[in-house]
Each structure stands twice: as C-alpha cells, then as structure tokens.
C-alpha cells in the first residue's frame, strides 16, 4: 500500500481530488493534505510519502521549488504536477526537476482516475525496482565477508590471476593493501577427530578466535585447503616485526586450543614488501609448513627452520624392497615396518624429501597393483587420489597410516587374485585328469605342463586348494571309475585295469584291495 500527499492552496481542489477518486482501489492507504509547499515538505519530513500531487502556484513555497527539493533530498518520491493551462510552460520545465508527470486542471473524476491508474502503474514498477535494488544491496552486504575472503584468496594464494584487477576490487571492499609491508602465516588444523558435520563449524570458530587475537587491522581467510591464512600488516620492515608476527601466531595457536581443543600447526613465510609479493610470501609459508613432516605438528615454524633439516635427499631402497616383499607374502607387520622405516631411517628429512618418498611409495604400490588382471575401480581411484592428498596430511604419522591401509588393501587384492588364479589352475588340472585318467603315463609332471606351471608350484597349490596331493587325487578318480565299471559291466578285472590307467593288472588288484578293503571280485560279488 502507498501513501499520497496532495498540495494545493485551494481547499476546494485539495479536498475534491481527495474525494472524487477511490484511492484505496489504486493501492493508497493514507492521504495527507497540504496548503503550500512548505507544509508539504514538513509532512514529508515526518511521514512516509510515496506520491505527491502538487500545484505549481502556491504561497511560501511553490510546486517547482518543492519538486526541486524533493528531487534532491527525497528522490524516491514520485512527483506529479497539478496545473492549469496558464501554467503549462512551468509544468513542462518541472520535468527537469525530477517531476514524473503533470495533470492539467480542470479534470473530471473519470479522466483523473484513468490518469492516476497510469501513474500508479509507473509507481508500482519503480517501487518494485527499488525493492529489488534494496534486496540486492542487502544480499551484497550479507555476502561481503565471503567476497572479501575470495578476493584476499585470489591476491594471496593464487598465482594465475590479474593482480591489479583484484587489488582494485579489494579497494572497493575497504581492504587496505597499500601500506607496503606484510607478513603471511598459514595455519593447518588437526581435524581428524572432528565429524564432517562439525568441520565447517570448527573452521569458523578458529577464524573468529584468530580475528579476536589480531584485531581489525589484519585479515584472516581460508586458502581453499581447509587451512587458514593470516595477512599481517606491518608498520615497519625488519626482523623485529617478523618476530612480533611469529609471537602472534603462538598466541593464536594457544587460544584456539584453549577454546575449542584443536591443535594447530602454524608457519611463517618470507615478508612481502608490497601486495604484489604476497603470493610469494604465501608460498614460502607453505614451504615452512612442510617442517611438520619432519619436526612434528602442533608447533609454529619459520621459513628459516628449513635450514636445520637434512640438505641431501634420502631414498629408501631397502625399505621399498621390504615393503613389496611384505605385500607379496601377506605379512602386514613387515608392511608397517617398511613404511615406518622409509620416513624415519634417513634422519631429519626436508618436506620435499618426505613428499618424494611418499610419491615413490604410492607409485610402487600402484605398479604392483597394475600387475594384477582384475582390480576394482575403487582401489585404483584411491591410489590416484593419494597423489593429490599429500598436503592434506597434518603429520608423517597420518600419511604413514594411510599408506599402510592402502598397502594392506593391495595385499588383499593380490591374495584374492592369486587365490582365484590358483583355483582356476586346479580346475584345469582336475579336468585334465578326468579326461586322461586312462593314460598310464599321466603324472604330476604332465599335468603341470598342461597347466603351464612348474611341478613344484602345482604340487603345493594342489595340496593347498584341494586338501590332498595330486597322486592321491588321481588314484581316487581311477578307483571310482573302477568301482563304477565293476558295478555296471561284465568286463574282466584286467580289462578294467587297463581301462582306468593301470598298466599292471596285479598291481591294480593290490591297489584296489588297499583302497576298498576288498578284491575286485569280492567287490563285484557284494554289489
């Protein structure tokens, strides 16, 4: 609903305009009346008014002067001039003063109503536009913290960006990056024991704690890896400010733990002498953060701490050999020992060295996996994701545990494939025996040759998969066939011997009695 103000020094016109139109049907809930421009202005200053109908010629303050003031001080008010023919030239000039329309007097009720319908349509459109703009501004204000963080992230953490463009955006968001000298810190949180549902809540809490410690002169935002970045603006350059920032990170680290019981590893990079050097400072802070892989998490590291780490690279040749062997023989303890030794046997390793060993372990595991013919898509995906996950681990212990889990999964896959492959070999050998048991020359050696495996491998595999040895299985098959022929045919004993692979009938009779407890003739008589 809208409000209307009618300003005219003639009471008859003033009251007539109010009464001859059903203003409520046009959407007006309240109508104010004024005898001149000054009274109209006083009402407008104390009441909310959407539409003003005003005469031009009035005492104290005329309609043109009122229109000019409203255009300047109340631009949202829709102004319409009510004027006679003699003042038409003034009405035309009023358009330049922000007047939206004018109505010539005298005018009948019907014509005035039609004219007001058109004016109210414009008023409605303008009002909707104002509401939309207000809504957009309100959303922009609500989104401003996020937009500020995104802009800071681009300036500090992103290499491929138009730095001048984002610095200009920063200025429009009241982010002051023209003071010259900065320190950049990266905070990595230990959130392993936090549920996914509470993840964002703890990050939000940590940022608020950091802001409370820093004050409004510095900036806190996320870098897109669930880590927090602090942009510290310095009043001066030098070692003293660097130490001040280092001590500040120590305070923030302690405050976060005391408040929300979250451990934090912090790192300080090289200072930046201008906003354009912020990305380089951030990258150096990331490098300093790699100290956690060698010196442990839950500490504050300086880029200078990298100097204390081992300069030469260590490659775990022996450990990699033990790891692969442990996987092949299914020894999980050996797998764990090999992974642990790979990251600790070389002494204090640099972050690059730790990353190199990590990638080498993943590559070696995937190489073993590639030798298998059938591997689930899930484990391949897991392996390739490990290449990208290095920075997400908060400590060497965490990455060791993940590599151990992955290695054990490969061990299971290999064992499963080997078991299935072994069963296939045994299946082929048993089929070979069923088709060739009549051959007196049939042996473990000929069966191994048929299956394309070694005699020793088949011997052990047959025992493992079948629970008996090859010779016993072959004897069982031949004896079952003998008993079947004794029951169902009139074949002589020696004929059955030759039919079932026995080259010596006498040996067959001895073997049959040993197997059944009866001679062939006794077995036939009993059946």
Short mmCIF file of C-alpha atoms in Angstrom, two decimals:
data_model
loop_
_atom_site.label_atom_id
_atom_site.label_comp_id
_atom_site.label_asym_id
_atom_site.label_seq_id
_atom_site.Cartn_x
_atom_site.Cartn_y
_atom_site.Cartn_z
CA UNK A 1 0.00 0.00 0.00
CA UNK A 2 1.11 3.56 -0.77
CA UNK A 3 0.67 6.99 0.82
CA UNK A 4 -0.38 10.15 -1.06
CA UNK A 5 0.18 13.84 -0.37
CA UNK A 6 -1.98 16.46 -2.14
CA UNK A 7 -0.52 20.00 -2.02
CA UNK A 8 -2.77 22.83 -3.28
CA UNK A 9 -3.60 26.22 -1.80
CA UNK A 10 -7.26 25.97 -2.93
CA UNK A 11 -9.25 23.87 -0.40
CA UNK A 12 -11.89 23.02 -2.98
CA UNK A 13 -9.39 21.44 -5.34
CA UNK A 14 -7.42 19.87 -2.50
CA UNK A 15 -10.45 18.18 -0.94
CA UNK A 16 -12.07 17.48 -4.32
CA UNK A 17 -9.09 15.48 -5.58
CA UNK A 18 -9.15 13.52 -2.34
CA UNK A 19 -12.87 12.66 -2.60
CA UNK A 20 -13.60 12.13 -6.32
CA UNK A 21 -11.28 9.11 -6.66
CA UNK A 22 -11.39 5.77 -4.91
CA UNK A 23 -7.74 5.97 -3.90
CA UNK A 24 -7.92 2.72 -1.95
CA UNK A 25 -8.67 0.81 -5.15
CA UNK A 26 -5.44 2.25 -6.55
CA UNK A 27 -3.49 0.95 -3.59
CA UNK A 28 -3.33 4.05 -1.34
CA UNK A 29 -3.94 3.53 2.36
CA UNK A 30 -3.37 7.10 3.61
CA UNK A 31 -3.78 10.61 2.17
CA UNK A 32 -2.14 13.80 3.51
CA UNK A 33 -3.23 17.35 2.60
CA UNK A 34 -1.05 20.49 2.49
CA UNK A 35 -1.90 24.14 1.72
CA UNK A 36 1.53 25.02 0.33
CA UNK A 37 4.93 23.66 -0.49
CA UNK A 38 6.42 24.32 2.93
CA UNK A 39 3.66 22.43 4.74
CA UNK A 40 4.01 19.61 2.23
CA UNK A 41 7.76 19.46 2.90
CA UNK A 42 7.20 19.37 6.67
CA UNK A 43 4.78 16.45 6.27
CA UNK A 44 7.21 14.59 4.02
CA UNK A 45 9.98 15.00 6.58
CA UNK A 46 7.83 13.45 9.33
CA UNK A 47 5.76 10.93 7.35
CA UNK A 48 6.47 8.33 4.70
CA UNK A 49 5.08 9.56 1.36
CA UNK A 50 5.17 7.66 -1.95
CA UNK A 51 3.34 10.05 -4.30
CA UNK A 52 2.97 13.87 -4.28
CA UNK A 53 0.32 15.68 -6.31
CA UNK A 54 1.22 19.38 -6.16
CA UNK A 55 0.04 22.61 -7.68
CA UNK A 56 2.67 24.97 -9.08
CA UNK A 57 1.49 28.34 -7.82
CA UNK A 58 1.30 28.29 -4.02
CA UNK A 59 2.35 30.74 -1.28
CA UNK A 60 5.54 30.41 0.82
CA UNK A 61 6.95 27.62 -1.41
CA UNK A 62 5.64 26.87 -4.90
CA UNK A 63 5.41 23.49 -6.55
CA UNK A 64 8.58 23.89 -8.62
CA UNK A 65 10.68 24.72 -5.57
CA UNK A 66 9.13 21.78 -3.71
CA UNK A 67 9.86 19.47 -6.68
CA UNK A 68 13.48 20.59 -6.78
CA UNK A 69 13.94 19.90 -3.05
CA UNK A 70 12.24 16.51 -3.29
CA UNK A 71 14.36 15.56 -6.29
CA UNK A 72 17.47 16.36 -4.29
CA UNK A 73 16.55 15.10 -0.80
CA UNK A 74 13.79 12.54 -1.44
CA UNK A 75 14.49 11.08 -4.91
CA UNK A 76 12.29 8.02 -4.29
CA UNK A 77 9.11 10.12 -4.06
CA UNK A 78 7.07 10.17 -7.24
CA UNK A 79 6.04 13.81 -8.00
CA UNK A 80 3.13 14.77 -10.27
CA UNK A 81 2.26 18.42 -11.06
CA UNK A 82 -1.37 19.58 -10.94
CA UNK A 83 -1.51 22.70 -13.10
CA UNK A 84 -3.82 24.92 -15.10
CA UNK A 85 -3.43 25.73 -18.80
CA UNK A 86 -1.93 29.13 -18.00
CA UNK A 87 0.93 27.46 -16.10
CA UNK A 88 1.59 24.74 -18.72
CA UNK A 89 5.05 26.10 -19.61
CA UNK A 90 6.06 25.81 -15.93
CA UNK A 91 4.76 22.24 -15.87
CA UNK A 92 6.94 21.32 -18.83
CA UNK A 93 10.00 22.84 -17.15
CA UNK A 94 9.28 20.87 -13.99
CA UNK A 95 10.23 17.65 -15.77
CA UNK A 96 13.88 18.68 -15.50
CA UNK A 97 13.37 18.92 -11.72
CA UNK A 98 12.51 15.25 -11.36
CA UNK A 99 8.73 15.54 -11.88
CA UNK A 100 7.41 12.28 -13.31
CA UNK A 101 4.21 13.62 -14.90
CA UNK A 102 1.74 16.50 -14.91
CA UNK A 103 -2.07 16.77 -14.98
CA UNK A 104 -3.93 19.75 -16.43
CA UNK A 105 -6.74 21.32 -14.43
CA UNK A 106 -9.67 21.23 -14.56
CA UNK A 107 -10.11 17.49 -14.98
CA UNK A 108 -13.12 15.22 -14.40
CA UNK A 109 -13.21 12.32 -11.98
CA UNK A 110 -13.14 9.68 -14.74
CA UNK A 111 -10.21 11.25 -16.59
CA UNK A 112 -8.30 11.82 -13.36
CA UNK A 113 -8.83 8.22 -12.36
CA UNK A 114 -7.53 6.92 -15.70
CA UNK A 115 -4.54 9.20 -15.46
CA UNK A 116 -3.80 8.04 -11.92
CA UNK A 117 -4.06 4.40 -12.98
CA UNK A 118 -1.22 5.03 -15.47
CA UNK A 119 0.79 6.94 -12.89
CA UNK A 120 0.28 4.22 -10.26
CA UNK A 121 1.50 1.59 -12.73
CA UNK A 122 4.75 3.54 -13.09
CA UNK A 123 4.85 3.99 -9.32
CA UNK A 124 4.43 0.26 -8.82
CA UNK A 125 7.22 -0.52 -11.30
CA UNK A 126 9.56 1.98 -9.64
CA UNK A 127 8.72 0.59 -6.24
CA UNK A 128 9.46 -2.97 -7.37
CA UNK A 129 12.75 -1.81 -8.84
CA UNK A 130 13.67 -0.04 -5.60
CA UNK A 131 12.77 -3.13 -3.59
CA UNK A 132 14.87 -5.28 -5.90
CA UNK A 133 17.85 -2.93 -5.67
CA UNK A 134 17.45 -2.79 -1.88
CA UNK A 135 17.29 -6.58 -1.75
CA UNK A 136 20.42 -6.87 -3.90
CA UNK A 137 22.26 -4.37 -1.72
CA UNK A 138 21.16 -6.27 1.38
CA UNK A 139 22.39 -9.56 -0.11
CA UNK A 140 25.63 -7.89 -1.13
CA UNK A 141 26.16 -6.67 2.43
CA UNK A 142 25.49 -10.17 3.75
CA UNK A 143 27.81 -11.68 1.14
CA UNK A 144 30.54 -9.11 1.65
CA UNK A 145 32.55 -11.19 4.20
CA UNK A 146 32.63 -14.09 1.73
CA UNK A 147 33.51 -11.80 -1.21
CA UNK A 148 36.28 -10.20 0.83
CA UNK A 149 37.73 -13.63 1.66
CA UNK A 150 37.53 -14.70 -2.00
CA UNK A 151 39.32 -11.54 -3.12
CA UNK A 152 42.05 -11.95 -0.50
CA UNK A 153 42.41 -15.60 -1.50
CA UNK A 154 42.98 -14.59 -5.14
CA UNK A 155 45.52 -11.91 -4.21
CA UNK A 156 47.50 -14.03 -1.74
CA UNK A 157 47.02 -17.69 -2.67
CA UNK A 158 46.52 -17.72 -6.42
CA UNK A 159 49.35 -17.44 -8.93
CA UNK A 160 47.25 -17.21 -12.09
CA UNK A 161 45.28 -14.01 -11.55
CA UNK A 162 45.18 -10.38 -12.66
CA UNK A 163 46.68 -8.87 -9.52
CA UNK A 164 45.79 -5.28 -10.44
CA UNK A 165 42.15 -6.23 -11.02
CA UNK A 166 41.86 -7.91 -7.62
CA UNK A 167 43.70 -5.08 -5.86
CA UNK A 168 41.14 -2.69 -7.31
CA UNK A 169 38.31 -4.94 -6.08
CA UNK A 170 39.95 -5.05 -2.67
CA UNK A 171 39.98 -1.26 -2.54
CA UNK A 172 36.24 -1.18 -3.33
CA UNK A 173 35.66 -3.59 -0.43
CA UNK A 174 37.59 -1.40 2.00
CA UNK A 175 40.52 -3.79 2.09
CA UNK A 176 43.59 -1.66 2.58
CA UNK A 177 46.61 -3.21 0.87
CA UNK A 178 48.58 -0.03 0.25
CA UNK A 179 50.59 0.14 3.47
CA UNK A 180 53.56 -1.64 1.93
CA UNK A 181 54.86 -4.38 4.22
CA UNK A 182 53.18 -7.66 5.12
CA UNK A 183 53.75 -10.98 6.86
CA UNK A 184 51.84 -14.08 5.76
CA UNK A 185 51.10 -17.04 8.02
CA UNK A 186 49.43 -20.40 7.24
CA UNK A 187 47.56 -22.34 9.95
CA UNK A 188 46.92 -26.06 9.46
CA UNK A 189 44.34 -27.62 11.78
CA UNK A 190 44.26 -31.15 13.16
CA UNK A 191 40.61 -32.00 12.44
CA UNK A 192 40.97 -35.78 12.09
CA UNK A 193 38.73 -36.45 15.09
CA UNK A 194 36.08 -33.91 14.04
CA UNK A 195 32.97 -35.22 12.28
CA UNK A 196 32.23 -33.92 8.80
CA UNK A 197 29.05 -32.33 10.13
CA UNK A 198 31.09 -30.15 12.53
CA UNK A 199 34.01 -29.46 10.17
CA UNK A 200 32.89 -26.02 8.96
CA UNK A 201 31.79 -25.04 12.46
CA UNK A 202 35.30 -25.58 13.88
CA UNK A 203 36.93 -23.72 10.98
CA UNK A 204 34.53 -20.82 11.53
CA UNK A 205 35.29 -20.80 15.26
CA UNK A 206 39.04 -20.86 14.62
CA UNK A 207 38.78 -17.88 12.27
CA UNK A 208 36.82 -15.89 14.84
CA UNK A 209 39.36 -16.67 17.55
CA UNK A 210 42.18 -15.53 15.26
CA UNK A 211 40.33 -12.30 14.44
CA UNK A 212 39.79 -11.59 18.12
CA UNK A 213 43.53 -12.01 18.73
CA UNK A 214 44.54 -9.86 15.75
CA UNK A 215 42.03 -7.02 15.75
CA UNK A 216 40.60 -5.32 12.66
CA UNK A 217 43.89 -4.13 11.17
CA UNK A 218 44.77 -7.58 9.79
CA UNK A 219 42.97 -10.14 7.64
CA UNK A 220 42.01 -13.79 8.18
CA UNK A 221 40.67 -16.07 5.45
CA UNK A 222 40.79 -19.66 4.13
CA UNK A 223 43.11 -20.80 1.34
CA UNK A 224 40.76 -23.46 -0.10
CA UNK A 225 42.53 -26.39 1.59
CA UNK A 226 40.82 -26.15 4.98
CA UNK A 227 43.77 -24.08 6.14
CA UNK A 228 43.68 -20.54 7.45
CA UNK A 229 45.78 -17.68 6.15
CA UNK A 230 46.67 -14.60 8.18
CA UNK A 231 47.70 -11.43 6.37
CA UNK A 232 49.54 -9.29 8.89
CA UNK A 233 50.11 -5.63 8.01
CA UNK A 234 53.31 -4.20 9.43
CA UNK A 235 54.16 -0.64 10.33
CA UNK A 236 57.83 -1.25 9.66
CA UNK A 237 60.18 -3.67 7.96
CA UNK A 238 62.69 -5.86 9.74
CA UNK A 239 63.44 -8.78 11.99
CA UNK A 240 61.58 -7.20 14.87
CA UNK A 241 58.22 -7.23 13.05
CA UNK A 242 58.89 -10.78 11.86
CA UNK A 243 59.34 -11.87 15.48
CA UNK A 244 56.20 -9.96 16.51
CA UNK A 245 54.19 -11.90 13.92
CA UNK A 246 55.77 -15.20 15.00
CA UNK A 247 54.82 -14.50 18.62
CA UNK A 248 51.31 -13.52 17.49
CA UNK A 249 50.88 -16.90 15.79
CA UNK A 250 51.96 -18.59 19.02
CA UNK A 251 49.25 -16.68 20.88
CA UNK A 252 46.61 -17.59 18.27
CA UNK A 253 47.66 -21.26 18.33
CA UNK A 254 47.30 -21.39 22.10
CA UNK A 255 43.97 -19.50 22.07
CA UNK A 256 42.48 -21.92 19.53
CA UNK A 257 43.49 -24.95 21.56
CA UNK A 258 42.28 -23.46 24.88
CA UNK A 259 38.92 -22.50 23.35
CA UNK A 260 37.96 -25.37 21.03
CA UNK A 261 40.62 -28.03 21.83
CA UNK A 262 42.00 -28.10 18.28
CA UNK A 263 45.73 -28.49 17.68
CA UNK A 264 47.22 -26.18 15.07
CA UNK A 265 50.47 -26.17 13.12
CA UNK A 266 51.49 -22.66 12.04
CA UNK A 267 54.10 -21.41 9.58
CA UNK A 268 55.59 -18.00 8.77
CA UNK A 269 56.95 -17.23 5.31
CA UNK A 270 59.21 -14.51 3.98
CA UNK A 271 57.92 -10.94 4.42
CA UNK A 272 56.35 -9.14 1.43
CA UNK A 273 57.35 -5.55 0.71
CA UNK A 274 54.25 -4.96 -1.46
CA UNK A 275 50.89 -6.51 -2.24
CA UNK A 276 52.30 -7.99 -5.45
CA UNK A 277 54.74 -10.09 -3.39
CA UNK A 278 52.02 -11.62 -1.21
CA UNK A 279 51.73 -14.81 -3.26
CA UNK A 280 55.48 -15.40 -2.96
CA UNK A 281 55.23 -14.87 0.81
CA UNK A 282 52.34 -17.34 0.98
CA UNK A 283 54.29 -19.96 -0.98
CA UNK A 284 57.24 -19.61 1.38
CA UNK A 285 54.88 -20.07 4.36
CA UNK A 286 53.60 -23.27 2.72
CA UNK A 287 57.20 -24.45 2.42
CA UNK A 288 57.83 -23.68 6.08
CA UNK A 289 54.71 -25.71 6.93
CA UNK A 290 56.43 -28.79 5.47
CA UNK A 291 58.57 -28.86 8.59
CA UNK A 292 55.67 -30.66 10.27
CA UNK A 293 56.53 -33.82 8.32
CA UNK A 294 59.99 -33.94 9.86
CA UNK A 295 59.82 -31.99 13.09
CA UNK A 296 56.23 -32.80 14.08
CA UNK A 297 52.91 -31.00 14.10
CA UNK A 298 51.39 -28.70 16.77
CA UNK A 299 54.18 -26.14 16.50
CA UNK A 300 54.94 -22.76 14.92
CA UNK A 301 57.58 -22.87 12.17
CA UNK A 302 59.56 -20.15 10.45
CA UNK A 303 60.85 -20.36 6.89
CA UNK A 304 64.33 -20.25 8.43
CA UNK A 305 63.66 -23.60 10.16
CA UNK A 306 64.12 -25.35 6.81
CA UNK A 307 67.84 -24.66 7.17
CA UNK A 308 68.02 -27.12 10.07
CA UNK A 309 66.73 -30.04 8.02
CA UNK A 310 68.89 -32.51 6.12
CA UNK A 311 70.01 -30.99 2.83
CA UNK A 312 70.74 -34.24 0.95
CA UNK A 313 67.95 -36.48 -0.29
CA UNK A 314 67.40 -39.91 1.20
CA UNK A 315 65.95 -42.71 -0.93
CA UNK A 316 64.66 -45.79 0.94
CA UNK A 317 65.87 -48.56 -1.42
CA UNK A 318 65.95 -51.27 1.24
CA UNK A 319 62.62 -50.24 2.77
CA UNK A 320 60.88 -50.32 -0.64
CA UNK A 321 62.17 -53.86 -1.21
CA UNK A 322 60.83 -54.98 2.18
CA UNK A 323 57.50 -53.25 1.52
CA UNK A 324 56.87 -55.05 -1.75
CA UNK A 325 58.02 -58.36 -0.28
CA UNK A 326 55.68 -57.89 2.69
CA UNK A 327 52.77 -57.28 0.32
CA UNK A 328 53.53 -60.37 -1.76
CA UNK A 329 53.80 -62.71 1.21
CA UNK A 330 50.90 -61.06 3.05
CA UNK A 331 52.92 -60.00 6.11
CA UNK A 332 51.20 -56.88 7.49
CA UNK A 333 53.76 -56.35 10.23
CA UNK A 334 56.52 -56.24 7.64
CA UNK A 335 54.45 -53.78 5.57
CA UNK A 336 54.06 -51.43 8.55
CA UNK A 337 57.75 -51.66 9.50
CA UNK A 338 58.85 -50.93 5.93
CA UNK A 339 56.63 -47.84 5.62
CA UNK A 340 57.68 -46.53 9.02
CA UNK A 341 61.37 -47.03 8.25
CA UNK A 342 61.06 -45.31 4.88
CA UNK A 343 60.19 -42.00 6.56
CA UNK A 344 62.41 -42.22 9.64
CA UNK A 345 65.58 -44.11 8.79
CA UNK A 346 67.08 -41.15 6.92
CA UNK A 347 67.11 -38.82 9.93
CA UNK A 348 65.51 -35.37 9.80
CA UNK A 349 64.13 -35.09 6.27
CA UNK A 350 63.00 -31.98 4.46
CA UNK A 351 59.39 -31.66 3.39
CA UNK A 352 60.43 -32.20 -0.24
CA UNK A 353 62.25 -35.40 0.70
CA UNK A 354 59.20 -36.65 2.64
CA UNK A 355 56.98 -35.86 -0.34
CA UNK A 356 59.36 -37.66 -2.72
CA UNK A 357 59.32 -40.79 -0.54
CA UNK A 358 55.55 -40.61 -0.24
CA UNK A 359 55.08 -40.38 -4.02
CA UNK A 360 57.59 -43.19 -4.58
CA UNK A 361 55.71 -45.46 -2.16
CA UNK A 362 52.39 -44.71 -3.87
CA UNK A 363 53.94 -45.30 -7.31
CA UNK A 364 55.48 -48.61 -6.23
CA UNK A 365 52.19 -49.79 -4.77
CA UNK A 366 50.31 -48.89 -7.94
CA UNK A 367 52.98 -50.65 -10.01
CA UNK A 368 52.34 -53.87 -8.06
CA UNK A 369 48.62 -53.33 -8.48
CA UNK A 370 48.98 -52.96 -12.26
CA UNK A 371 50.40 -56.50 -12.47
CA UNK A 372 47.00 -57.87 -11.46
CA UNK A 373 44.49 -58.55 -14.21
CA UNK A 374 41.34 -57.80 -12.26
CA UNK A 375 41.37 -54.86 -9.86
CA UNK A 376 38.37 -52.90 -8.57
CA UNK A 377 37.86 -49.34 -9.82
CA UNK A 378 37.58 -48.21 -6.21
CA UNK A 379 41.17 -49.11 -5.31
CA UNK A 380 42.54 -47.50 -8.48
CA UNK A 381 40.70 -44.31 -7.62
CA UNK A 382 42.06 -44.45 -4.08
CA UNK A 383 45.60 -44.82 -5.37
CA UNK A 384 45.43 -41.91 -7.82
CA UNK A 385 43.81 -39.65 -5.20
CA UNK A 386 46.77 -40.32 -2.89
CA UNK A 387 48.99 -38.42 -5.33
CA UNK A 388 46.93 -35.28 -4.70
CA UNK A 389 46.38 -35.77 -0.97
CA UNK A 390 49.91 -35.14 0.35
CA UNK A 391 49.25 -31.57 1.55
CA UNK A 392 46.12 -32.66 3.42
CA UNK A 393 48.04 -34.80 5.92
CA UNK A 394 48.80 -33.00 9.16
CA UNK A 395 51.76 -35.23 10.07
CA UNK A 396 54.02 -38.02 8.82
CA UNK A 397 52.15 -40.38 11.14
CA UNK A 398 48.88 -39.66 9.31
CA UNK A 399 50.34 -40.27 5.85
CA UNK A 400 52.10 -43.44 7.07
CA UNK A 401 48.76 -44.76 8.33
CA UNK A 402 47.04 -44.02 5.01
CA UNK A 403 49.84 -45.69 3.02
CA UNK A 404 49.67 -48.70 5.35
CA UNK A 405 45.91 -49.03 4.77
CA UNK A 406 46.39 -48.76 1.01
CA UNK A 407 49.23 -51.31 1.00
CA UNK A 408 47.11 -53.76 3.03
CA UNK A 409 44.25 -53.34 0.57
CA UNK A 410 46.62 -54.17 -2.31
CA UNK A 411 47.80 -57.18 -0.32
CA UNK A 412 44.18 -58.34 -0.01
CA UNK A 413 43.60 -57.77 -3.73
CA UNK A 414 46.72 -59.75 -4.65
CA UNK A 415 45.77 -62.58 -2.31
CA UNK A 416 42.27 -62.68 -3.77
CA UNK A 417 43.52 -62.67 -7.35
CA UNK A 418 46.15 -65.29 -6.57
CA UNK A 419 43.54 -67.45 -4.85
CA UNK A 420 41.18 -67.16 -7.79
CA UNK A 421 44.03 -67.81 -10.22
CA UNK A 422 45.14 -70.86 -8.22
CA UNK A 423 41.63 -72.25 -8.19
CA UNK A 424 41.48 -71.83 -11.95
CA UNK A 425 44.74 -73.80 -12.32
CA UNK A 426 43.43 -76.60 -10.09
CA UNK A 427 40.17 -76.63 -12.01
CA UNK A 428 42.02 -77.08 -15.30
CA UNK A 429 44.21 -79.82 -13.82
CA UNK A 430 41.23 -81.75 -12.44
CA UNK A 431 39.52 -81.50 -15.81
CA UNK A 432 42.73 -82.78 -17.44
CA UNK A 433 42.76 -85.75 -15.04
CA UNK A 434 39.11 -86.61 -15.74
CA UNK A 435 39.81 -86.62 -19.47
CA UNK A 436 43.10 -88.53 -19.29
CA UNK A 437 42.91 -90.94 -16.29
CA UNK A 438 43.01 -93.90 -18.74
CA UNK A 439 46.56 -92.85 -19.70
CA UNK A 440 49.01 -94.88 -17.62
CA UNK A 441 51.65 -92.19 -18.27
CA UNK A 442 49.54 -89.47 -16.60
CA UNK A 443 51.58 -87.79 -13.84
CA UNK A 444 52.07 -84.61 -11.85
CA UNK A 445 54.67 -83.52 -14.39
CA UNK A 446 52.37 -83.92 -17.42
CA UNK A 447 49.54 -82.15 -15.56
CA UNK A 448 51.86 -79.23 -14.67
CA UNK A 449 52.99 -78.99 -18.28
CA UNK A 450 49.34 -78.88 -19.41
CA UNK A 451 48.56 -76.12 -16.89
CA UNK A 452 51.74 -74.15 -17.83
CA UNK A 453 53.07 -74.13 -14.26
CA UNK A 454 56.04 -75.71 -12.57
CA UNK A 455 55.79 -79.17 -11.00
CA UNK A 456 56.71 -77.77 -7.58
CA UNK A 457 54.15 -74.96 -7.79
CA UNK A 458 51.37 -77.36 -8.83
CA UNK A 459 52.27 -79.79 -6.06
CA UNK A 460 52.00 -77.13 -3.35
CA UNK A 461 48.98 -75.43 -4.90
CA UNK A 462 47.10 -78.73 -5.30
CA UNK A 463 47.64 -79.57 -1.66
CA UNK A 464 46.55 -76.06 -0.57
CA UNK A 465 43.42 -75.83 -2.71
CA UNK A 466 42.27 -79.48 -2.69
CA UNK A 467 43.39 -80.70 0.72
CA UNK A 468 45.15 -83.69 -0.82
CA UNK A 469 48.13 -84.35 -3.12
CA UNK A 470 47.96 -84.93 -6.85
CA UNK A 471 48.78 -88.67 -6.73
CA UNK A 472 46.05 -89.35 -4.15
CA UNK A 473 43.53 -87.40 -6.24
CA UNK A 474 44.47 -89.33 -9.40
CA UNK A 475 44.17 -92.64 -7.52
CA UNK A 476 40.73 -91.63 -6.17
CA UNK A 477 39.49 -90.80 -9.66
CA UNK A 478 40.75 -94.12 -11.08
CA UNK A 479 39.30 -96.18 -8.21
CA UNK A 480 35.88 -94.51 -8.54
CA UNK A 481 35.87 -95.36 -12.24
CA UNK A 482 36.95 -98.96 -11.42
CA UNK A 483 34.09 -99.42 -8.95
CA UNK A 484 31.66 -97.97 -11.49
CA UNK A 485 32.80 -100.45 -14.16
CA UNK A 486 32.66 -103.39 -11.70
CA UNK A 487 29.05 -102.49 -10.85
CA UNK A 488 27.76 -101.83 -14.33
CA UNK A 489 29.74 -104.04 -16.73
CA UNK A 490 30.91 -107.65 -17.20
CA UNK A 491 34.41 -106.50 -18.07
CA UNK A 492 37.21 -108.70 -16.74
CA UNK A 493 39.47 -107.38 -13.99
CA UNK A 494 42.48 -106.93 -16.23
CA UNK A 495 40.32 -105.10 -18.80
CA UNK A 496 39.14 -102.69 -16.13
CA UNK A 497 42.75 -102.20 -15.00
CA UNK A 498 43.84 -101.17 -18.48
CA UNK A 499 40.68 -99.07 -18.96
CA UNK A 500 41.44 -97.00 -15.86
CA UNK A 501 45.17 -96.37 -16.41
CA UNK A 502 46.77 -99.32 -14.61
CA UNK A 503 49.41 -100.95 -16.80
CA UNK A 504 49.85 -103.89 -14.39
CA UNK A 505 46.64 -105.84 -13.51
CA UNK A 506 48.31 -107.41 -10.48
CA UNK A 507 49.26 -104.01 -9.12
CA UNK A 508 45.70 -102.86 -9.83
CA UNK A 509 44.25 -105.68 -7.69
CA UNK A 510 46.58 -104.85 -4.82
CA UNK A 511 45.77 -101.14 -5.07
CA UNK A 512 42.02 -101.81 -5.29
CA UNK A 513 42.01 -104.02 -2.18
CA UNK A 514 44.04 -101.44 -0.32
CA UNK A 515 41.56 -98.74 -1.35
CA UNK A 516 38.28 -100.62 -0.69
CA UNK A 517 39.30 -103.46 1.67
CA UNK A 518 38.11 -105.99 -0.91
CA UNK A 519 39.45 -107.59 -4.06
CA UNK A 520 37.79 -106.64 -7.34
CA UNK A 521 35.92 -109.99 -7.49
CA UNK A 522 34.70 -109.64 -3.89
CA UNK A 523 33.50 -106.09 -4.60
CA UNK A 524 31.59 -107.25 -7.69
CA UNK A 525 30.03 -110.20 -5.81
CA UNK A 526 28.90 -107.91 -3.00
CA UNK A 527 27.39 -105.35 -5.36
#
